[in-house]
Coordinates of N, CA and C and ligand atoms in Angstrom, one line a residue:
M1 N 37.7 11.2 -86.6 CA 38.4 10.7 -85.5 C 39.2 11.8 -84.8
Y2 N 39.9 12.6 -85.7 CA 40.7 13.7 -85.1 C 39.8 14.7 -84.4
N3 N 38.6 15.0 -85.1 CA 37.7 15.8 -84.4 C 37.3 15.4 -83.0
K4 N 37.0 14.2 -82.9 CA 36.6 13.6 -81.6 C 37.7 13.7 -80.6
L5 N 39.0 13.4 -81.1 CA 40.1 13.5 -80.1 C 40.3 15.0 -79.6
L6 N 40.2 15.9 -80.6 CA 40.3 17.3 -80.2 C 39.2 17.8 -79.3
T7 N 38.0 17.3 -79.6 CA 36.9 17.6 -78.6 C 37.3 17.2 -77.2
N8 N 37.8 16.0 -77.1 CA 38.2 15.4 -75.8 C 39.2 16.3 -75.1
V9 N 40.3 16.7 -76.0 CA 41.3 17.6 -75.3 C 40.7 18.8 -74.8
H10 N 39.8 19.4 -75.6 CA 39.2 20.7 -75.2 C 38.4 20.5 -73.9
L11 N 37.7 19.3 -73.7 CA 37.0 19.1 -72.6 C 37.9 19.0 -71.3
L12 N 39.1 18.3 -71.6 CA 40.0 18.2 -70.4 C 40.6 19.6 -70.0
F13 N 40.9 20.5 -71.0 CA 41.3 21.8 -70.6 C 40.2 22.6 -69.9
Y14 N 38.9 22.4 -70.5 CA 37.9 23.1 -69.9 C 37.7 22.7 -68.4
A15 N 37.8 21.4 -68.2 CA 37.6 20.9 -66.8 C 38.7 21.5 -65.9
A16 N 39.9 21.5 -66.4 CA 41.0 22.1 -65.7 C 40.8 23.5 -65.3
A17 N 40.2 24.3 -66.3 CA 40.0 25.7 -66.0 C 38.9 26.0 -65.0
V18 N 37.9 25.0 -64.9 CA 36.8 25.1 -64.0 C 37.4 24.9 -62.6
V19 N 38.4 24.1 -62.4 CA 39.0 23.9 -61.0 C 39.7 25.1 -60.6
R20 N 39.2 25.8 -59.6 CA 40.0 27.0 -59.1 C 39.9 26.9 -57.6
I21 N 41.0 27.5 -57.1 CA 41.3 27.4 -55.7 C 40.2 28.3 -55.0
S22 N 39.6 27.7 -54.0 CA 38.6 28.5 -53.3 C 38.5 28.1 -51.9
T23 N 38.2 29.0 -51.0 CA 38.0 28.6 -49.6 C 36.6 28.6 -49.1
A24 N 35.7 28.6 -50.1 CA 34.2 28.8 -49.7 C 33.5 27.5 -49.5
S25 N 34.3 26.4 -49.4 CA 33.6 25.1 -49.3 C 32.7 24.9 -48.0
T26 N 33.1 25.7 -47.0 CA 32.2 25.6 -45.8 C 30.8 26.0 -46.1
V27 N 30.7 26.9 -47.0 CA 29.4 27.4 -47.5 C 28.4 26.3 -47.8
L28 N 29.0 25.3 -48.4 CA 28.1 24.2 -48.9 C 27.5 23.4 -47.7
T29 N 28.2 23.3 -46.7 CA 27.5 22.6 -45.6 C 26.8 23.4 -44.6
G30 N 26.8 24.8 -44.9 CA 25.9 25.7 -44.1 C 24.9 26.2 -45.1
N31 N 24.3 27.4 -44.9 CA 23.3 27.9 -45.8 C 23.9 29.2 -46.4
A32 N 23.7 29.2 -47.7 CA 24.3 30.4 -48.4 C 23.3 31.1 -49.3
T33 N 23.7 32.1 -49.9 CA 22.8 33.0 -50.7 C 22.5 32.3 -52.0
S34 N 21.4 32.7 -52.6 CA 21.0 31.9 -53.8 C 21.9 32.1 -55.0
T35 N 22.8 33.1 -55.0 CA 23.6 33.4 -56.1 C 24.9 32.6 -56.2
F36 N 25.1 31.9 -55.1 CA 26.3 31.1 -55.0 C 26.3 29.9 -55.9
Q37 N 27.5 29.8 -56.6 CA 27.6 28.7 -57.5 C 28.8 27.7 -57.1
A38 N 28.4 26.6 -56.8 CA 29.4 25.5 -56.4 C 30.5 25.4 -57.3
T39 N 31.8 25.2 -57.0 CA 32.8 24.8 -58.0 C 33.2 23.4 -57.5
I40 N 33.9 22.8 -58.4 CA 34.4 21.4 -58.2 C 35.3 21.4 -57.0
T41 N 36.1 22.3 -56.8 CA 37.1 22.3 -55.6 C 36.2 22.3 -54.3
E42 N 35.3 23.2 -54.3 CA 34.5 23.3 -53.1 C 33.7 21.9 -52.8
C43 N 33.2 21.4 -53.9 CA 32.4 20.2 -53.8 C 33.4 19.0 -53.3
L44 N 34.6 19.1 -53.9 CA 35.6 17.9 -53.5 C 35.9 18.1 -52.0
N45 N 36.0 19.3 -51.5 CA 36.3 19.6 -50.1 C 35.2 19.0 -49.2
V46 N 34.1 18.8 -49.6 CA 33.0 18.3 -48.7 C 32.5 16.9 -49.1
R47 N 33.4 16.1 -49.7 CA 33.1 14.7 -50.0 C 32.8 14.0 -48.7
G48 N 31.9 13.1 -48.7 CA 31.6 12.4 -47.5 C 30.8 13.1 -46.5
Q49 N 30.5 14.3 -46.8 CA 29.6 15.1 -46.0 C 28.2 15.4 -46.6
V50 N 27.2 15.5 -45.9 CA 26.0 15.8 -46.5 C 26.0 17.4 -46.7
I51 N 25.5 17.7 -48.0 CA 25.4 19.2 -48.3 C 24.0 19.7 -47.9
T52 N 23.9 20.6 -47.0 CA 22.6 21.0 -46.5 C 21.7 21.6 -47.5
N53 N 22.2 22.4 -48.4 CA 21.4 23.0 -49.4 C 21.2 22.1 -50.6
R54 N 20.1 21.7 -50.9 CA 19.8 20.8 -52.0 C 20.2 21.2 -53.4
K55 N 20.1 22.5 -53.5 CA 20.5 23.0 -54.8 C 22.0 22.9 -55.1
F56 N 22.7 23.3 -54.0 CA 24.2 23.0 -54.1 C 24.6 21.6 -54.3
E57 N 23.8 20.7 -53.5 CA 24.0 19.3 -53.6 C 24.0 18.8 -54.9
L58 N 22.9 19.2 -55.6 CA 22.7 18.8 -57.0 C 23.7 19.4 -57.9
Q59 N 24.2 20.6 -57.7 CA 25.3 21.2 -58.5 C 26.6 20.3 -58.3
C60 N 26.8 20.0 -57.0 CA 28.0 19.2 -56.8 C 27.9 17.8 -57.4
C61 N 26.8 17.2 -57.4 CA 26.5 15.9 -58.1 C 27.0 16.0 -59.6
Q62 N 26.5 17.0 -60.1 CA 26.8 17.1 -61.6 C 28.3 17.4 -61.9
L63 N 28.8 18.4 -61.1 CA 30.2 18.7 -61.3 C 31.1 17.5 -61.0
F64 N 30.8 16.7 -59.9 CA 31.7 15.7 -59.5 C 31.5 14.5 -60.5
S65 N 30.3 14.2 -60.9 CA 30.0 13.1 -61.9 C 30.7 13.4 -63.2
N66 N 30.6 14.6 -63.7 CA 31.3 15.0 -64.9 C 32.8 14.9 -64.8
R67 N 33.3 15.2 -63.7 CA 34.8 15.2 -63.5 C 35.3 13.7 -63.5
Y68 N 34.4 12.9 -62.8 CA 34.8 11.5 -62.7 C 34.8 10.9 -64.1
K69 N 33.9 11.2 -64.9 CA 33.8 10.6 -66.3 C 35.0 11.0 -67.1
L70 N 35.6 12.2 -66.8 CA 36.8 12.7 -67.6 C 38.1 12.0 -67.1
Y71 N 38.1 11.7 -65.8 CA 39.4 11.4 -65.2 C 39.4 10.0 -64.6
W72 N 38.4 9.2 -64.8 CA 38.3 8.0 -64.2 C 39.5 7.0 -64.2
F73 N 40.3 7.2 -65.3 CA 41.5 6.3 -65.5 C 42.7 6.9 -64.9
R74 N 42.6 8.1 -64.3 CA 43.8 8.7 -63.8 C 44.0 8.2 -62.3
E75 N 45.3 8.2 -62.0 CA 45.7 7.9 -60.7 C 44.9 8.8 -59.7
G76 N 44.4 8.3 -58.6 CA 43.7 9.1 -57.6 C 42.3 9.2 -57.8
N77 N 41.8 8.8 -58.9 CA 40.3 8.8 -59.1 C 39.7 7.4 -58.9
Y78 N 39.0 7.2 -57.9 CA 38.6 5.8 -57.4 C 37.1 5.6 -57.6
L79 N 36.7 4.5 -58.2 CA 35.3 4.2 -58.4 C 34.7 4.0 -57.1
T80 N 35.4 3.4 -56.1 CA 34.8 3.2 -54.7 C 34.3 4.5 -54.2
E81 N 35.3 5.5 -54.3 CA 35.1 6.8 -53.7 C 34.0 7.6 -54.4
A82 N 34.0 7.5 -55.7 CA 33.1 8.3 -56.6 C 31.6 7.8 -56.2
L83 N 31.4 6.5 -56.1 CA 30.2 6.1 -55.9 C 29.6 6.4 -54.5
E84 N 30.7 6.3 -53.6 CA 30.3 6.7 -52.2 C 29.9 8.2 -52.1
T85 N 30.6 9.1 -52.8 CA 30.4 10.4 -52.8 C 29.1 10.7 -53.3
L86 N 28.7 10.2 -54.6 CA 27.4 10.4 -55.2 C 26.3 9.9 -54.3
K87 N 26.5 8.9 -53.6 CA 25.5 8.2 -52.8 C 25.3 9.1 -51.5
T88 N 26.3 9.7 -50.9 CA 26.2 10.6 -49.8 C 25.3 11.8 -50.1
W89 N 25.6 12.3 -51.4 CA 24.9 13.5 -51.8 C 23.5 13.2 -52.4
R90 N 23.0 12.0 -52.3 CA 21.7 11.5 -52.9 C 21.6 12.0 -54.4
C91 N 22.6 11.7 -55.1 CA 22.6 12.2 -56.5 C 21.7 11.3 -57.5
P92 N 21.0 12.1 -58.4 CA 20.4 11.4 -59.4 C 21.3 10.6 -60.2
E93 N 22.6 11.1 -60.4 CA 23.7 10.4 -61.1 C 24.0 9.1 -60.5
F94 N 23.9 9.0 -59.2 CA 24.2 7.7 -58.5 C 23.3 6.6 -59.0
E95 N 21.9 6.9 -59.1 CA 20.9 5.9 -59.5 C 21.3 5.5 -61.0
E96 N 21.6 6.5 -61.8 CA 22.0 6.3 -63.2 C 23.2 5.3 -63.2
D97 N 24.2 5.6 -62.4 CA 25.5 4.8 -62.5 C 25.2 3.3 -62.1
C98 N 24.3 3.2 -61.1 CA 23.9 1.9 -60.6 C 23.1 1.1 -61.7
T99 N 22.4 1.8 -62.5 CA 21.7 1.1 -63.6 C 22.6 0.8 -64.8
Q100 N 23.5 1.8 -65.1 CA 24.3 1.7 -66.3 C 25.6 0.9 -66.0
R101 N 26.1 1.0 -64.9 CA 27.4 0.3 -64.6 C 28.4 0.4 -65.6
I102 N 28.7 1.6 -66.1 CA 29.5 1.7 -67.3 C 31.0 1.3 -67.1
Y103 N 31.4 1.3 -65.9 CA 32.8 0.9 -65.6 C 32.8 -0.6 -65.0
G104 N 31.7 -1.2 -65.2 CA 31.7 -2.6 -64.7 C 32.2 -3.7 -65.7
F105 N 33.4 -3.4 -66.2 CA 34.0 -4.3 -67.2 C 35.1 -5.1 -66.6
T106 N 35.2 -5.1 -65.2 CA 36.1 -6.1 -64.6 C 35.3 -6.7 -63.4
E107 N 35.8 -7.7 -62.9 CA 35.0 -8.3 -61.8 C 35.1 -7.4 -60.6
F108 N 36.3 -6.8 -60.4 CA 36.5 -5.9 -59.3 C 35.5 -4.8 -59.3
T109 N 35.3 -4.0 -60.4 CA 34.4 -3.0 -60.6 C 32.9 -3.4 -60.5
Q110 N 32.6 -4.7 -60.9 CA 31.3 -5.1 -60.7 C 30.9 -5.3 -59.2
R111 N 31.9 -5.8 -58.5 CA 31.7 -6.0 -57.0 C 31.6 -4.6 -56.3
V112 N 32.3 -3.7 -56.9 CA 32.2 -2.3 -56.3 C 30.9 -1.8 -56.5
Y113 N 30.3 -2.0 -57.7 CA 28.9 -1.5 -57.9 C 27.9 -2.2 -57.1
D114 N 28.1 -3.5 -56.9 CA 27.2 -4.4 -56.1 C 27.2 -3.7 -54.7
R115 N 28.4 -3.5 -54.2 CA 28.4 -3.0 -52.8 C 27.7 -1.6 -52.6
A116 N 28.0 -0.7 -53.6 CA 27.4 0.6 -53.4 C 26.0 0.7 -53.7
C117 N 25.6 -0.2 -54.7 CA 24.2 -0.1 -55.2 C 23.2 -1.0 -54.5
N118 N 23.7 -2.2 -54.2 CA 22.8 -3.2 -53.6 C 23.6 -4.1 -52.6
R119 N 23.6 -3.7 -51.4 CA 24.4 -4.4 -50.4 C 24.1 -5.9 -50.3
T120 N 22.9 -6.2 -50.4 CA 22.4 -7.6 -50.4 C 23.0 -8.4 -51.5
L121 N 23.2 -7.8 -52.7 CA 23.8 -8.4 -53.8 C 25.2 -8.7 -53.4
F122 N 25.9 -7.7 -53.0 CA 27.4 -7.7 -52.6 C 27.6 -8.8 -51.6
E123 N 26.8 -8.9 -50.6 CA 27.0 -9.8 -49.5 C 26.7 -11.3 -50.0
S124 N 25.7 -11.4 -50.9 CA 25.5 -12.8 -51.4 C 26.6 -13.2 -52.4
A125 N 27.2 -12.2 -53.1 CA 28.2 -12.6 -54.0 C 29.6 -12.7 -53.3
C126 N 29.8 -12.1 -52.3 CA 31.2 -12.0 -51.7 C 31.4 -12.6 -50.3
L127 N 30.3 -12.7 -49.5 CA 30.6 -13.2 -48.1 C 31.1 -14.6 -48.1
P128 N 30.6 -15.6 -49.0 CA 31.2 -16.9 -48.9 C 32.7 -16.9 -49.1
T129 N 33.1 -16.0 -50.1 CA 34.6 -15.9 -50.3 C 35.3 -15.3 -49.1
V130 N 34.7 -14.3 -48.5 CA 35.3 -13.7 -47.3 C 35.4 -14.7 -46.2
F131 N 34.4 -15.4 -46.0 CA 34.4 -16.4 -44.9 C 35.3 -17.5 -45.2
R132 N 35.4 -17.9 -46.4 CA 36.3 -19.1 -46.7 C 37.7 -18.6 -46.5
V133 N 38.1 -17.4 -47.0 CA 39.5 -17.0 -46.8 C 39.9 -16.8 -45.4
L134 N 38.9 -16.2 -44.5 CA 39.1 -16.2 -43.2 C 39.3 -17.5 -42.5
S135 N 38.4 -18.4 -42.8 CA 38.5 -19.7 -42.2 C 39.8 -20.3 -42.6
D136 N 40.3 -20.2 -43.9 CA 41.6 -20.7 -44.2 C 42.7 -20.1 -43.3
A137 N 42.5 -18.9 -42.9 CA 43.4 -18.2 -42.1 C 43.3 -18.5 -40.6
G138 N 42.2 -19.5 -40.4 CA 42.0 -20.0 -39.0 C 41.1 -19.1 -38.2
V139 N 40.3 -18.2 -38.8 CA 39.5 -17.3 -38.1 C 38.0 -17.7 -38.3
N140 N 37.2 -17.8 -37.2 CA 35.8 -18.0 -37.4 C 35.0 -16.8 -37.1
V141 N 34.2 -16.5 -38.1 CA 33.6 -15.2 -38.1 C 32.0 -15.3 -38.2
T142 N 31.3 -14.2 -37.8 CA 29.9 -14.2 -38.0 C 29.6 -13.1 -39.0
D143 N 28.3 -13.0 -39.4 CA 27.9 -11.9 -40.4 C 28.2 -10.5 -39.8
Q144 N 28.3 -10.4 -38.5 CA 28.6 -9.1 -37.9 C 30.1 -8.7 -37.8
N145 N 30.9 -9.6 -37.5 CA 32.2 -9.2 -37.1 C 33.3 -9.5 -38.2
W146 N 32.9 -9.8 -39.5 CA 33.9 -10.2 -40.5 C 34.7 -9.1 -40.9
R147 N 34.2 -7.8 -40.9 CA 35.0 -6.7 -41.3 C 36.2 -6.4 -40.3
H148 N 35.9 -6.5 -39.1 CA 36.9 -6.4 -38.1 C 38.0 -7.5 -38.2
A149 N 37.5 -8.8 -38.4 CA 38.4 -9.8 -38.6 C 39.4 -9.7 -39.8
L150 N 38.7 -9.2 -40.9 CA 39.4 -9.0 -42.2 C 40.6 -8.1 -42.1
R151 N 40.4 -7.1 -41.2 CA 41.4 -6.1 -41.0 C 42.5 -6.6 -40.0
N152 N 42.2 -7.6 -39.3 CA 43.2 -8.0 -38.3 C 43.8 -9.3 -38.6
V153 N 43.7 -9.8 -39.8 CA 44.3 -11.1 -40.2 C 45.3 -10.8 -41.3
Q154 N 46.4 -11.6 -41.2 CA 47.4 -11.4 -42.3 C 46.9 -12.2 -43.5
L155 N 46.4 -11.6 -44.6 CA 45.8 -12.3 -45.6 C 47.0 -12.9 -46.6
E156 N 46.8 -14.0 -47.1 CA 47.7 -14.6 -48.0 C 47.6 -13.8 -49.4
M157 N 48.7 -13.9 -50.1 CA 48.8 -13.1 -51.3 C 47.7 -13.7 -52.3
H158 N 47.5 -14.9 -52.3 CA 46.6 -15.5 -53.3 C 45.1 -14.9 -53.0
A159 N 44.8 -14.8 -51.7 CA 43.5 -14.4 -51.2 C 43.2 -12.8 -51.7
L160 N 44.4 -12.2 -51.7 CA 44.1 -10.7 -52.1 C 43.8 -10.6 -53.6
Q161 N 44.0 -11.6 -54.4 CA 43.7 -11.6 -55.8 C 42.2 -11.6 -56.1
Y162 N 41.4 -12.1 -55.1 CA 40.0 -12.2 -55.3 C 39.3 -10.8 -55.3
P163 N 38.6 -10.4 -56.4 CA 38.0 -9.1 -56.4 C 37.1 -8.9 -55.1
C164 N 36.3 -9.9 -54.7 CA 35.5 -9.9 -53.5 C 36.3 -9.4 -52.3
I165 N 37.5 -10.0 -52.1 CA 38.3 -9.7 -51.0 C 38.8 -8.2 -51.0
Q166 N 39.1 -7.8 -52.2 CA 39.6 -6.4 -52.5 C 38.4 -5.4 -52.1
V167 N 37.2 -5.7 -52.5 CA 36.1 -4.8 -52.2 C 35.7 -4.9 -50.7
A168 N 35.8 -6.2 -50.2 CA 35.6 -6.4 -48.8 C 36.5 -5.5 -47.9
L169 N 37.7 -5.4 -48.4 CA 38.8 -4.7 -47.6 C 38.4 -3.2 -47.6
Y170 N 37.7 -2.7 -48.7 CA 37.2 -1.4 -48.7 C 36.1 -1.3 -47.8
D171 N 35.2 -2.2 -47.8 CA 34.1 -2.2 -46.9 C 34.5 -2.1 -45.5
A172 N 35.5 -2.9 -45.2 CA 36.1 -3.0 -43.8 C 36.7 -1.7 -43.5
V173 N 37.5 -1.1 -44.3 CA 38.2 0.2 -44.0 C 37.2 1.3 -43.8
S174 N 36.1 1.3 -44.6 CA 35.0 2.3 -44.4 C 34.3 2.1 -43.0
A175 N 34.1 0.9 -42.6 CA 33.4 0.7 -41.3 C 34.3 1.0 -40.2
A176 N 35.6 0.9 -40.4 CA 36.6 1.1 -39.3 C 36.9 2.6 -39.1
R177 N 36.7 3.4 -40.1 CA 37.0 4.8 -40.0 C 35.9 5.6 -40.3
Q178 N 35.8 6.9 -39.9 CA 34.8 7.9 -40.2 C 34.7 8.0 -41.8
S179 N 35.9 8.0 -42.4 CA 35.9 8.2 -43.8 C 36.9 7.4 -44.4
S180 N 36.8 6.8 -45.5 CA 37.7 5.9 -46.1 C 38.7 6.7 -47.0
Y181 N 38.3 7.9 -47.2 CA 39.2 8.8 -48.2 C 40.6 8.8 -47.8
G182 N 41.5 8.5 -48.7 CA 42.9 8.4 -48.4 C 43.4 7.1 -47.8
F183 N 42.4 6.2 -47.5 CA 42.8 4.9 -46.8 C 42.7 3.7 -47.7
Y184 N 42.2 4.0 -49.0 CA 42.0 2.9 -49.9 C 42.4 3.4 -51.3
H185 N 43.1 2.6 -52.0 CA 43.6 3.0 -53.3 C 43.4 2.0 -54.4
E186 N 42.9 2.5 -55.5 CA 42.7 1.7 -56.6 C 43.7 2.0 -57.7
T187 N 44.0 1.0 -58.6 CA 44.9 1.4 -59.7 C 44.3 0.8 -60.9
V188 N 44.2 1.6 -61.9 CA 43.7 1.3 -63.2 C 44.8 1.3 -64.3
H189 N 44.9 0.2 -65.0 CA 45.9 0.2 -66.1 C 45.3 -0.2 -67.3
L190 N 45.3 0.9 -68.2 CA 44.7 0.7 -69.5 C 45.9 0.3 -70.5
H191 N 45.8 -0.9 -71.0 CA 46.8 -1.2 -72.0 C 46.1 -1.1 -73.4
T192 N 46.6 -1.7 -74.4 CA 45.8 -1.7 -75.6 C 44.6 -2.6 -75.4
P193 N 43.5 -2.4 -76.2 CA 42.3 -3.1 -76.0 C 42.5 -4.6 -76.0
F194 N 43.6 -5.1 -76.7 CA 43.7 -6.6 -76.8 C 44.5 -7.1 -75.6
C195 N 45.0 -6.2 -74.8 CA 45.8 -6.7 -73.7 C 44.9 -6.7 -72.4
H196 N 45.6 -6.8 -71.4 CA 44.9 -7.1 -70.1 C 44.3 -5.7 -69.5
F197 N 43.2 -5.6 -69.0 CA 42.7 -4.5 -68.3 C 42.7 -4.7 -66.9
V198 N 43.6 -4.0 -66.1 CA 43.7 -4.3 -64.7 C 43.0 -3.2 -63.9
W199 N 42.3 -3.6 -63.0 CA 41.7 -2.6 -62.0 C 41.4 -3.2 -60.7
V200 N 42.3 -2.9 -59.8 CA 42.2 -3.5 -58.5 C 42.2 -2.4 -57.4
G201 N 41.9 -2.8 -56.2 CA 41.9 -1.9 -55.1 C 42.4 -2.5 -53.7
F202 N 43.0 -1.8 -52.9 CA 43.5 -2.3 -51.7 C 43.4 -1.2 -50.6
D203 N 43.2 -1.5 -49.4 CA 43.4 -0.5 -48.3 C 44.8 -0.3 -48.0
A204 N 45.1 0.8 -47.4 CA 46.5 1.3 -47.2 C 47.3 0.3 -46.5
E205 N 46.7 -0.2 -45.4 CA 47.4 -1.2 -44.6 C 47.9 -2.5 -45.3
T206 N 47.0 -3.0 -46.1 CA 47.2 -4.2 -46.9 C 48.4 -3.9 -47.9
T207 N 48.4 -2.7 -48.5 CA 49.3 -2.3 -49.5 C 50.7 -2.3 -48.8
V208 N 50.8 -1.7 -47.7 CA 52.1 -1.6 -47.0 C 52.6 -3.0 -46.6
Q209 N 51.7 -3.8 -45.9 CA 52.0 -5.1 -45.4 C 52.6 -6.0 -46.5
H210 N 51.9 -6.0 -47.7 CA 52.3 -6.9 -48.7 C 53.2 -6.3 -49.8
S211 N 53.7 -5.1 -49.6 CA 54.4 -4.4 -50.7 C 53.8 -4.6 -52.0
I212 N 52.5 -4.3 -52.2 CA 51.8 -4.5 -53.4 C 52.2 -3.5 -54.5
F213 N 52.5 -4.1 -55.6 CA 52.8 -3.1 -56.7 C 51.7 -3.5 -57.9
P214 N 51.3 -2.6 -58.6 CA 50.3 -2.8 -59.5 C 50.7 -3.9 -60.6
W215 N 52.0 -4.1 -60.9 CA 52.3 -5.0 -61.9 C 52.2 -6.5 -61.5
L216 N 52.0 -6.7 -60.1 CA 51.9 -7.9 -59.6 C 50.8 -8.8 -60.3
F217 N 49.6 -8.1 -60.6 CA 48.5 -8.8 -61.0 C 48.5 -9.0 -62.5
L218 N 49.5 -8.3 -63.2 CA 49.6 -8.6 -64.6 C 50.0 -10.1 -64.8
R219 N 50.6 -10.7 -63.9 CA 51.1 -12.0 -64.1 C 50.0 -13.1 -63.8
T220 N 48.9 -12.7 -63.3 CA 47.9 -13.7 -62.9 C 47.2 -14.0 -64.3
D221 N 46.8 -15.2 -64.4 CA 46.1 -15.7 -65.6 C 44.7 -15.5 -65.5
K222 N 44.1 -14.5 -66.0 CA 42.7 -14.3 -66.0 C 42.2 -14.3 -67.4
S223 N 41.0 -14.8 -67.5 CA 40.4 -15.0 -68.8 C 40.2 -13.6 -69.5
R224 N 40.5 -13.5 -70.7 CA 40.2 -12.3 -71.4 C 39.2 -12.6 -72.5
T225 N 38.0 -12.3 -72.2 CA 36.9 -12.6 -73.2 C 36.7 -11.4 -74.1
S226 N 36.1 -11.7 -75.2 CA 35.8 -10.6 -76.1 C 34.9 -9.6 -75.5
Q227 N 34.1 -10.1 -74.6 CA 33.0 -9.2 -73.9 C 33.9 -8.2 -73.1
D228 N 34.9 -8.5 -72.4 CA 35.7 -7.6 -71.7 C 36.2 -6.5 -72.5
V229 N 36.7 -6.9 -73.7 CA 37.3 -5.9 -74.7 C 36.1 -5.0 -75.2
Y230 N 35.1 -5.6 -75.4 CA 33.9 -4.8 -75.8 C 33.4 -3.8 -74.9
K231 N 33.4 -4.2 -73.6 CA 32.9 -3.3 -72.6 C 33.9 -2.2 -72.4
A232 N 35.2 -2.5 -72.4 CA 36.3 -1.4 -72.3 C 36.2 -0.5 -73.5
S233 N 35.8 -1.0 -74.6 CA 35.7 -0.1 -75.8 C 34.6 0.8 -75.6
I234 N 33.5 0.3 -75.1 CA 32.4 1.1 -74.7 C 32.6 2.2 -73.7
A235 N 33.4 1.8 -72.8 CA 33.7 2.9 -71.7 C 34.6 4.0 -72.3
M236 N 35.5 3.6 -73.3 CA 36.3 4.5 -73.8 C 35.6 5.4 -74.9
A237 N 34.7 4.7 -75.5 CA 33.8 5.5 -76.5 C 33.0 6.6 -75.7
D238 N 32.4 6.1 -74.6 CA 31.7 7.0 -73.8 C 32.5 8.2 -73.3
L239 N 33.7 7.9 -73.0 CA 34.6 8.9 -72.5 C 34.8 10.0 -73.6
I240 N 35.1 9.5 -74.8 CA 35.5 10.4 -75.9 C 34.2 11.2 -76.3
V241 N 33.1 10.6 -76.3 CA 31.8 11.4 -76.6 C 31.5 12.4 -75.6
G242 N 31.9 12.0 -74.3 CA 31.8 12.9 -73.2 C 30.4 13.0 -72.7
Ligands
LIG301 C1 21.2 29.2 -41.5 O1 19.9 28.8 -41.4 C2 19.5 28.7 -40.0 C3 18.0 28.3 -39.9 O2 17.4 28.7 -41.0 C4 19.9 29.9 -39.2 O3 19.4 29.8 -37.8 C5 21.3 30.3 -39.3 O4 21.5 31.5 -38.6 C6 21.8 30.3 -40.7 N1 23.2 30.4 -40.8 C7 23.8 31.3 -41.6 C8 25.3 31.4 -41.5 O5 23.2 32.1 -42.2
LIG302 C1 19.3 -6.4 -54.7 O1 19.8 -7.8 -55.0 C2 19.0 -8.8 -54.6 C3 19.8 -10.1 -54.7 O2 20.1 -10.3 -56.1 C4 17.6 -8.7 -55.3 O3 16.8 -9.8 -55.0 C5 17.0 -7.4 -55.1 O4 15.9 -7.2 -55.9 C6 18.0 -6.2 -55.4 N1 17.5 -5.0 -54.9 C7 17.4 -4.0 -55.7 C8 16.7 -2.7 -55.1 O5 17.7 -3.9 -56.9
LIG303 C1 33.9 -22.3 -35.8 O1 32.6 -22.3 -35.4 C2 31.9 -23.5 -35.6 C3 30.5 -23.4 -35.3 O2 30.2 -22.5 -34.3 C4 32.6 -24.5 -34.6 O3 32.0 -25.8 -34.7 C5 34.2 -24.6 -35.0 O4 34.8 -25.5 -34.1 C6 34.7 -23.3 -34.9 N1 36.1 -23.4 -35.4 C7 37.2 -22.7 -34.9 C8 38.5 -22.9 -35.5 O5 37.0 -22.1 -33.8

């Protein structure tokens, strides 16, 4: 057990050492010499943009994917963004993530995977909830304009607790802006395996409007099945094995 923990600590230090300040990120979106090695900083700087050189794109896929696996539980590392980034770079890791869904141990993260991996699945799972919530708010929408409507209605606090609504808000903010980076925030709270695992996400405007604090959702009565605990354990085991 101690060995495993030590390995994990080493990995973290290693990852920290790999991150170095560089201004060469523009190289990634242009064409560069074959000796160039992408660094995680350079890759992070071009999130949301297509990397023209496929070799660098694949390097970034790997660096980014490894970094997310190390830091997924930390503030500022969002599953929504990670999947979006891997998708933009056409990463083999994206297909793997969609198949494995290793962070899919909450309803929120399941819907995040649905949206990133299979839009049809997301819409069939979530649009009924979105339409119902909007209808409760007195707004009539169509398949086309629900994103706009969702961003322009004052949502009730209880509506915000639906994972489908949280992911739909991400979808809406992504559609409304060139890039959602910085406009959507997730919070992950890891307690002991027998307690609650909280993973939620909101767009910036909603967070401000409702003064949302992470502890709010600790009070909601969600079922805690042994399967949830099992999946959380797998995710942590996966993290430790690296
Ligand atoms: C990149 O490649 C294109 C086409 O091959 C070429 O026209 C352009 O000058 C190159 N840019 C740089 C910065 O080398
Ligand atoms: C996406 O989800 C739909 C609905 O569940 C399913 O019929 C379809 O096969 C899925 N597509 C892929 C590519 O997995
Ligand atoms: C919503 O649309 C339906 C069908 O188009 C219509 O019957 C209904 O009156 C509309 N409701 C509101 C509140 O506009």
